[in-house]
PDB file of C-alpha atoms in Angstrom:
ATOM      1  CA  MET A   1     -22.529  44.205  36.663  1.00 48.00           C
ATOM      2  CA  LYS A   2     -24.695  41.584  38.346  1.00 50.00           C
ATOM      3  CA  LYS A   3     -26.397  40.757  35.027  1.00 45.00           C
ATOM      4  CA  PHE A   4     -23.002  40.389  33.356  1.00 40.00           C
ATOM      5  CA  ILE A   5     -21.801  37.920  36.007  1.00 40.00           C
ATOM      6  CA  ILE A   6     -24.991  35.877  35.747  1.00 41.00           C
ATOM      7  CA  ALA A   7     -24.748  35.817  31.926  1.00 42.00           C
ATOM      8  CA  ALA A   8     -21.096  34.743  32.108  1.00 43.00           C
ATOM      9  CA  LEU A   9     -21.917  31.930  34.543  1.00 44.00           C
ATOM     10  CA  LEU A  10     -24.795  30.708  32.395  1.00 46.00           C
ATOM     11  CA  THR A  11     -22.606  30.766  29.280  1.00 47.00           C
ATOM     12  CA  ALA A  12     -19.834  28.823  31.026  1.00 46.00           C
ATOM     13  CA  THR A  13     -22.321  26.296  32.403  1.00 45.00           C
ATOM     14  CA  TYR A  14     -23.909  25.860  28.966  1.00 45.00           C
ATOM     15  CA  SER A  15     -20.524  25.353  27.308  1.00 42.00           C
ATOM     16  CA  ILE A  16     -19.416  22.737  29.797  1.00 43.00           C
ATOM     17  CA  ALA A  17     -22.770  20.942  29.762  1.00 45.00           C
ATOM     18  CA  PHE A  18     -22.894  20.953  25.970  1.00 49.00           C
ATOM     19  CA  ALA A  19     -19.390  19.510  25.647  1.00 48.00           C
ATOM     20  CA  ALA A  20     -19.828  16.936  28.381  1.00 58.00           C
ATOM     21  CA  GLY A  21     -19.319  13.542  26.890  1.00 70.00           C
ATOM     22  CA  GLU A  22     -18.354  14.748  23.400  1.00 95.00           C
ATOM     23  CA  ALA A  23     -15.496  12.610  22.137  1.00 98.00           C
ATOM     24  CA  VAL A  24     -12.750  14.214  20.084  1.00 98.00           C
ATOM     25  CA  THR A  25      -9.786  12.502  18.422  1.00 98.00           C
ATOM     26  CA  VAL A  26      -6.695  14.697  18.110  1.00 98.00           C
ATOM     27  CA  TYR A  27      -3.956  13.849  15.605  1.00 98.00           C
ATOM     28  CA  LYS A  28      -0.613  15.409  16.547  1.00 96.00           C
ATOM     29  CA  ASP A  29       3.136  15.101  16.395  1.00 91.00           C
ATOM     30  CA  LYS A  30       4.410  13.252  19.486  1.00 88.00           C
ATOM     31  CA  ASN A  31       6.966  15.987  20.188  1.00 88.00           C
ATOM     32  CA  CYS A  32       4.557  18.939  20.167  1.00 87.00           C
ATOM     33  CA  GLY A  33       4.064  20.498  23.595  1.00 86.00           C
ATOM     34  CA  CYS A  34       1.526  23.105  22.536  1.00 92.00           C
ATOM     35  CA  CYS A  35      -0.740  20.321  21.270  1.00 93.00           C
ATOM     36  CA  GLU A  36      -0.719  18.864  24.784  1.00 94.00           C
ATOM     37  CA  GLY A  37      -1.722  22.290  26.120  1.00 95.00           C
ATOM     38  CA  TRP A  38      -4.676  22.439  23.729  1.00 97.00           C
ATOM     39  CA  ILE A  39      -5.723  18.905  24.660  1.00 97.00           C
ATOM     40  CA  ALA A  40      -5.673  19.923  28.343  1.00 96.00           C
ATOM     41  CA  HIS A  41      -7.846  22.949  27.458  1.00 97.00           C
ATOM     42  CA  LEU A  42     -10.433  20.691  25.797  1.00 98.00           C
ATOM     43  CA  ARG A  43     -10.434  18.251  28.706  1.00 97.00           C
ATOM     44  CA  GLU A  44     -10.931  21.102  31.181  1.00 97.00           C
ATOM     45  CA  ALA A  45     -13.962  22.126  29.103  1.00 97.00           C
ATOM     46  CA  GLY A  46     -15.464  18.642  29.472  1.00 97.00           C
ATOM     47  CA  PHE A  47     -14.467  16.944  26.228  1.00 98.00           C
ATOM     48  CA  LYS A  48     -13.283  13.330  26.129  1.00 98.00           C
ATOM     49  CA  VAL A  49     -10.054  13.509  24.170  1.00 98.00           C
ATOM     50  CA  LYS A  50      -8.130  10.698  22.527  1.00 98.00           C
ATOM     51  CA  ALA A  51      -4.678  11.760  21.310  1.00 97.00           C
ATOM     52  CA  VAL A  52      -3.122   9.938  18.357  1.00 98.00           C
ATOM     53  CA  ASN A  53       0.536  10.568  17.523  1.00 97.00           C
ATOM     54  CA  SER A  54       1.404  10.735  13.853  1.00 96.00           C
ATOM     55  CA  ASP A  55       4.604  11.039  11.848  1.00 94.00           C
ATOM     56  CA  ASP A  56       2.641  12.173   8.786  1.00 95.00           C
ATOM     57  CA  MET A  57       0.390  15.091   9.680  1.00 96.00           C
ATOM     58  CA  SER A  58       0.233  16.208   6.040  1.00 95.00           C
ATOM     59  CA  SER A  59      -1.717  13.130   5.004  1.00 97.00           C
ATOM     60  CA  ILE A  60      -4.085  13.492   7.950  1.00 97.00           C
ATOM     61  CA  LYS A  61      -4.827  17.115   7.071  1.00 97.00           C
ATOM     62  CA  LYS A  62      -5.391  16.129   3.446  1.00 97.00           C
ATOM     63  CA  ARG A  63      -7.658  13.211   4.453  1.00 97.00           C
ATOM     64  CA  PHE A  64      -9.878  15.527   6.507  1.00 98.00           C
ATOM     65  CA  GLY A  65      -9.942  18.328   3.943  1.00 98.00           C
ATOM     66  CA  VAL A  66      -8.084  20.997   5.893  1.00 98.00           C
ATOM     67  CA  PRO A  67      -7.473  23.962   3.565  1.00 98.00           C
ATOM     68  CA  GLU A  68      -3.746  24.549   3.094  1.00 96.00           C
ATOM     69  CA  SER A  69      -4.044  28.202   4.129  1.00 96.00           C
ATOM     70  CA  MET A  70      -5.545  27.178   7.476  1.00 97.00           C
ATOM     71  CA  MET A  71      -3.113  24.495   8.567  1.00 96.00           C
ATOM     72  CA  SER A  72      -1.697  24.446  12.065  1.00 95.00           C
ATOM     73  CA  CYS A  73       0.126  21.901  14.188  1.00 93.00           C
ATOM     74  CA  HIS A  74      -2.693  19.470  15.034  1.00 97.00           C
ATOM     75  CA  THR A  75      -5.961  18.268  13.550  1.00 98.00           C
ATOM     76  CA  ALA A  76      -8.931  17.034  15.553  1.00 98.00           C
ATOM     77  CA  VAL A  77     -12.172  15.337  14.609  1.00 98.00           C
ATOM     78  CA  ILE A  78     -15.405  15.288  16.578  1.00 98.00           C
ATOM     79  CA  ASP A  79     -16.078  11.575  16.675  1.00 97.00           C
ATOM     80  CA  LYS A  80     -19.877  11.772  16.485  1.00 96.00           C
ATOM     81  CA  SER A  81     -20.236  14.270  13.622  1.00 97.00           C
ATOM     82  CA  GLY A  82     -16.937  14.008  11.760  1.00 98.00           C
ATOM     83  CA  GLN A  83     -16.481  17.777  11.952  1.00 98.00           C
ATOM     84  CA  VAL A  84     -12.850  18.919  11.824  1.00 98.00           C
ATOM     85  CA  ILE A  85     -10.968  21.261  14.146  1.00 98.00           C
ATOM     86  CA  GLU A  86      -7.630  22.583  12.929  1.00 98.00           C
ATOM     87  CA  GLY A  87      -5.219  24.152  15.370  1.00 97.00           C
ATOM     88  CA  HIS A  88      -5.730  25.970  18.640  1.00 97.00           C
ATOM     89  CA  VAL A  89      -9.500  26.521  18.434  1.00 98.00           C
ATOM     90  CA  PRO A  90     -11.020  27.536  21.809  1.00 98.00           C
ATOM     91  CA  ALA A  91     -13.495  25.129  23.411  1.00 98.00           C
ATOM     92  CA  THR A  92     -16.234  27.760  23.120  1.00 97.00           C
ATOM     93  CA  ALA A  93     -15.801  27.748  19.336  1.00 98.00           C
ATOM     94  CA  VAL A  94     -15.775  23.928  19.319  1.00 98.00           C
ATOM     95  CA  ASN A  95     -19.147  24.007  21.089  1.00 97.00           C
ATOM     96  CA  LYS A  96     -20.465  26.419  18.447  1.00 98.00           C
ATOM     97  CA  LEU A  97     -19.214  24.028  15.756  1.00 98.00           C
ATOM     98  CA  ILE A  98     -21.029  21.083  17.346  1.00 97.00           C
ATOM     99  CA  ALA A  99     -24.218  23.154  17.450  1.00 97.00           C
ATOM    100  CA  ARG A 100     -23.917  23.789  13.692  1.00 98.00           C
ATOM    101  CA  PRO A 101     -23.557  20.362  12.038  1.00 96.00           C
ATOM    102  CA  ALA A 102     -23.667  21.887   8.536  1.00 97.00           C
ATOM    103  CA  VAL A 103     -20.236  23.448   9.161  1.00 98.00           C
ATOM    104  CA  LYS A 104     -17.578  20.944   8.059  1.00 98.00           C
ATOM    105  CA  GLY A 105     -14.686  22.403   9.995  1.00 98.00           C
ATOM    106  CA  VAL A 106     -13.099  25.358  11.738  1.00 98.00           C
ATOM    107  CA  ALA A 107      -9.541  26.527  12.167  1.00 98.00           C
ATOM    108  CA  VAL A 108      -7.225  28.879  13.960  1.00 97.00           C
ATOM    109  CA  PRO A 109      -4.503  29.098  11.311  1.00 95.00           C
ATOM    110  CA  GLY A 110      -0.874  29.099  12.362  1.00 91.00           C
ATOM    111  CA  MET A 111       0.078  29.219  16.004  1.00 92.00           C
ATOM    112  CA  PRO A 112      -1.165  32.527  17.501  1.00 95.00           C
ATOM    113  CA  THR A 113       0.085  33.403  20.976  1.00 95.00           C
ATOM    114  CA  ASN A 114      -3.399  34.269  22.274  1.00 95.00           C
ATOM    115  CA  ALA A 115      -4.796  30.772  21.668  1.00 96.00           C
ATOM    116  CA  PRO A 116      -5.415  27.877  24.081  1.00 96.00           C
ATOM    117  CA  GLY A 117      -2.237  25.844  24.437  1.00 94.00           C
ATOM    118  CA  MET A 118      -0.124  28.748  23.199  1.00 95.00           C
ATOM    119  CA  GLY A 119      -0.743  31.487  25.754  1.00 93.00           C
ATOM    120  CA  LYS A 120      -3.328  33.608  27.477  1.00 93.00           C
ATOM    121  CA  GLN A 121      -6.545  34.236  25.569  1.00 94.00           C
ATOM    122  CA  ASP A 122      -7.389  37.928  25.248  1.00 95.00           C
ATOM    123  CA  GLY A 123     -10.781  37.795  23.527  1.00 95.00           C
ATOM    124  CA  SER A 124      -9.428  38.709  20.088  1.00 96.00           C
ATOM    125  CA  LEU A 125      -8.703  35.247  18.683  1.00 97.00           C
ATOM    126  CA  ILE A 126     -10.646  34.617  15.465  1.00 97.00           C
ATOM    127  CA  THR A 127     -11.703  31.118  14.464  1.00 98.00           C
ATOM    128  CA  TYR A 128     -12.570  30.671  10.773  1.00 98.00           C
ATOM    129  CA  ASP A 129     -14.737  28.110   9.026  1.00 98.00           C
ATOM    130  CA  PHE A 130     -13.132  26.152   6.189  1.00 98.00           C
ATOM    131  CA  ALA A 131     -14.655  28.566   3.658  1.00 97.00           C
ATOM    132  CA  GLY A 132     -12.559  31.355   5.195  1.00 97.00           C
ATOM    133  CA  ARG A 133     -15.405  33.164   6.959  1.00 97.00           C
ATOM    134  CA  SER A 134     -15.110  34.395  10.522  1.00 98.00           C
ATOM    135  CA  PHE A 135     -16.813  31.802  12.733  1.00 98.00           C
ATOM    136  CA  SER A 136     -16.102  32.877  16.316  1.00 97.00           C
ATOM    137  CA  MET A 137     -14.141  35.472  18.279  1.00 96.00           C
ATOM    138  CA  ASP A 138     -12.870  34.360  21.672  1.00 95.00           C
TER     139      ASP A 138
END
């Protein structure tokens, strides 16, 4: 049990340290409350988040190459790398994305109830890369 606690603390410390200072721009509808919840989740994980309200999310998703089957309510871009985050992707998966610059984008399609900003995470949320492959389970 002691090893598990130490591993969990090291993982959490790594995630926060890795994200510290990373700037992310989030495009969202101004009336979406769950988007605000996801933004709060990213900020708690150490990301610097700039929220941009948009009345035309379809064009933003198209501009950043979000596959239609993976669309959700908001689209984010990591400012430094240009990598795309679609939907309620956990901060741990965002950190994995940053560590893999060859991956263009990741998504949590739809609006699952076990995702950050939607509800309590239960460890079974799957994040996919834009090619449709499983990228992370959180």
